[in-house]
mmCIF file of C-alpha atoms and ligand atoms in Angstrom:
data_model
loop_
_atom_site.group_PDB
_atom_site.id
_atom_site.type_symbol
_atom_site.label_atom_id
_atom_site.label_comp_id
_atom_site.label_asym_id
_atom_site.label_seq_id
_atom_site.Cartn_x
_atom_site.Cartn_y
_atom_site.Cartn_z
ATOM 1 C CA MET A 1 63.599 148.251 165.769
ATOM 2 C CA PRO A 2 65.224 147.161 162.779
ATOM 3 C CA THR A 3 68.142 144.632 162.670
ATOM 4 C CA ALA A 4 71.901 144.647 160.851
ATOM 5 C CA ILE A 5 73.633 141.561 161.071
ATOM 6 C CA PHE A 6 77.640 141.418 160.986
ATOM 7 C CA ILE A 7 79.565 138.886 159.763
ATOM 8 C CA SER A 8 83.089 138.368 161.674
ATOM 9 C CA PRO A 9 86.116 137.000 159.511
ATOM 10 C CA ASP A 10 85.836 133.977 161.199
ATOM 11 C CA GLY A 11 82.335 132.985 159.576
ATOM 12 C CA SER A 12 80.465 133.860 162.590
ATOM 13 C CA SER A 13 77.308 136.358 162.558
ATOM 14 C CA ALA A 14 76.036 138.835 165.309
ATOM 15 C CA GLU A 15 72.411 140.207 164.539
ATOM 16 C CA VAL A 16 72.495 143.893 166.744
ATOM 17 C CA ASP A 17 68.947 146.341 167.414
ATOM 18 C CA VAL A 18 70.200 148.947 165.342
ATOM 19 C CA PRO A 19 67.950 152.184 166.224
ATOM 20 C CA VAL A 20 67.135 154.125 162.732
ATOM 21 C CA GLY A 21 69.647 156.860 162.163
ATOM 22 C CA THR A 22 72.411 155.313 164.313
ATOM 23 C CA SER A 23 75.047 154.432 162.526
ATOM 24 C CA LEU A 24 76.371 150.880 161.902
ATOM 25 C CA MET A 25 79.802 151.226 163.462
ATOM 26 C CA HIS A 26 77.726 152.926 166.849
ATOM 27 C CA ALA A 27 75.740 149.441 166.699
ATOM 28 C CA ALA A 28 79.035 147.898 166.420
ATOM 29 C CA THR A 29 81.432 148.830 169.456
ATOM 30 C CA THR A 30 78.007 149.268 171.509
ATOM 31 C CA HIS A 31 77.722 145.814 171.180
ATOM 32 C CA GLY A 32 80.605 144.998 172.141
ATOM 33 C CA ILE A 33 81.081 143.354 167.477
ATOM 34 C CA ASP A 34 84.574 142.912 167.604
ATOM 35 C CA GLY A 35 86.376 144.109 164.384
ATOM 36 C CA ILE A 36 84.688 147.424 163.972
ATOM 37 C CA VAL A 37 87.378 149.678 166.337
ATOM 38 C CA GLY A 38 85.459 152.860 165.454
ATOM 39 C CA ASP A 39 88.797 154.562 166.663
ATOM 40 C CA CYS A 40 87.860 158.857 165.726
ATOM 41 C CA GLY A 41 83.750 158.104 166.353
ATOM 42 C CA GLY A 42 82.425 158.948 163.079
ATOM 43 C CA ALA A 43 84.632 162.436 162.114
ATOM 44 C CA MET A 44 85.334 159.902 159.181
ATOM 45 C CA SER A 45 88.884 160.277 159.754
ATOM 46 C CA CYS A 46 90.182 156.622 160.916
ATOM 47 C CA ALA A 47 88.943 153.799 158.598
ATOM 48 C CA THR A 48 88.843 151.071 161.348
ATOM 49 C CA CYS A 49 85.197 150.909 160.652
ATOM 50 C CA HIS A 50 85.474 149.321 157.919
ATOM 51 C CA VAL A 51 83.084 146.853 156.056
ATOM 52 C CA PHE A 52 81.718 144.712 153.054
ATOM 53 C CA VAL A 53 77.728 144.928 152.254
ATOM 54 C CA GLU A 54 76.467 142.017 151.264
ATOM 55 C CA GLU A 55 74.936 142.064 148.009
ATOM 56 C CA GLN A 56 71.876 141.969 147.576
ATOM 57 C CA PHE A 57 72.495 145.595 149.863
ATOM 58 C CA VAL A 58 74.526 148.076 148.087
ATOM 59 C CA ALA A 59 71.821 149.870 145.643
ATOM 60 C CA MET A 60 69.864 149.805 149.040
ATOM 61 C CA LEU A 61 72.068 152.170 150.679
ATOM 62 C CA PRO A 62 72.859 156.323 149.877
ATOM 63 C CA GLU A 63 76.367 156.938 147.933
ATOM 64 C CA PRO A 64 79.391 157.193 149.908
ATOM 65 C CA ALA A 65 80.305 161.279 149.879
ATOM 66 C CA THR A 66 83.244 162.288 148.587
ATOM 67 C CA SER A 67 85.453 162.070 151.939
ATOM 68 C CA GLU A 68 84.052 158.465 152.273
ATOM 69 C CA THR A 69 85.146 157.753 148.926
ATOM 70 C CA GLN A 70 88.536 158.956 149.678
ATOM 71 C CA MET A 71 89.261 157.382 153.287
ATOM 72 C CA LEU A 72 88.540 154.536 151.918
ATOM 73 C CA ASP A 73 91.422 154.630 149.744
ATOM 74 C CA TYR A 74 93.518 154.648 153.611
ATOM 75 C CA THR A 75 92.236 151.389 154.034
ATOM 76 C CA ALA A 76 94.041 148.806 156.127
ATOM 77 C CA ALA A 77 92.290 145.670 154.438
ATOM 78 C CA PRO A 78 92.034 146.554 150.729
ATOM 79 C CA ARG A 79 88.876 147.764 149.240
ATOM 80 C CA GLN A 80 86.280 146.232 147.817
ATOM 81 C CA PRO A 81 83.582 147.428 145.464
ATOM 82 C CA ASN A 82 81.583 146.842 148.006
ATOM 83 C CA SER A 83 83.242 148.350 150.636
ATOM 84 C CA ARG A 84 81.856 150.964 152.471
ATOM 85 C CA LEU A 85 82.936 152.828 155.995
ATOM 86 C CA SER A 86 80.207 151.570 158.563
ATOM 87 C CA CYS A 87 80.348 155.546 160.415
ATOM 88 C CA GLN A 88 78.475 157.035 157.425
ATOM 89 C CA LEU A 89 75.914 153.537 157.888
ATOM 90 C CA LEU A 90 73.028 155.083 159.166
ATOM 91 C CA MET A 91 69.604 152.732 159.818
ATOM 92 C CA THR A 92 66.304 152.448 158.476
ATOM 93 C CA ASP A 93 63.386 150.811 158.575
ATOM 94 C CA GLU A 94 63.884 149.713 155.271
ATOM 95 C CA LEU A 95 67.652 148.645 155.627
ATOM 96 C CA ASP A 96 65.729 145.862 158.310
ATOM 97 C CA GLY A 97 68.629 142.367 157.853
ATOM 98 C CA LEU A 98 71.494 144.598 157.137
ATOM 99 C CA THR A 99 73.751 142.727 156.502
ATOM 100 C CA VAL A 100 78.105 142.855 156.687
ATOM 101 C CA ARG A 101 81.041 141.481 157.260
ATOM 102 C CA ILE A 102 83.606 142.944 158.664
ATOM 103 C CA ALA A 103 86.835 143.419 157.175
ATOM 104 C CA ASP A 104 90.056 141.753 158.728
ATOM 105 C CA PRO A 105 92.531 143.839 159.382
ATOM 106 C CA GLN A 106 91.527 147.395 160.709
ATOM 107 C CA LEU A 107 94.316 148.896 161.865
HETATM 108 S S1 FES B 201 84.238 155.410 162.748
HETATM 109 FE FE1 FES B 201 86.951 156.864 162.345
HETATM 110 S S2 FES B 201 86.289 156.737 159.769
HETATM 111 FE FE2 FES B 201 84.389 155.381 160.678
#
């Protein structure tokens, strides 16, 4: 099963198994990763699942939909070029090792 690595604002990291087709937000909340809130459950209406994707993975991800891009304008932490909503990042075998930094704050 592919894994994802979440890097917390304090620099600590956690590696979790993420079933193919599962969102990073869902994997994070299931595994109790602090800092990923996911208030709306993935309906793209809260922006509390904000992450910064490590550079080597950015081009491997599908482009954000217009609705994700618009929602990224409402993140609590300033948006960066590698900002994504983790509820929209679905795991694939090719993304094994996907590494993201958790934005802080989320609210
Ligand atoms: S969980 Fe609400 S926008 Fe991602």
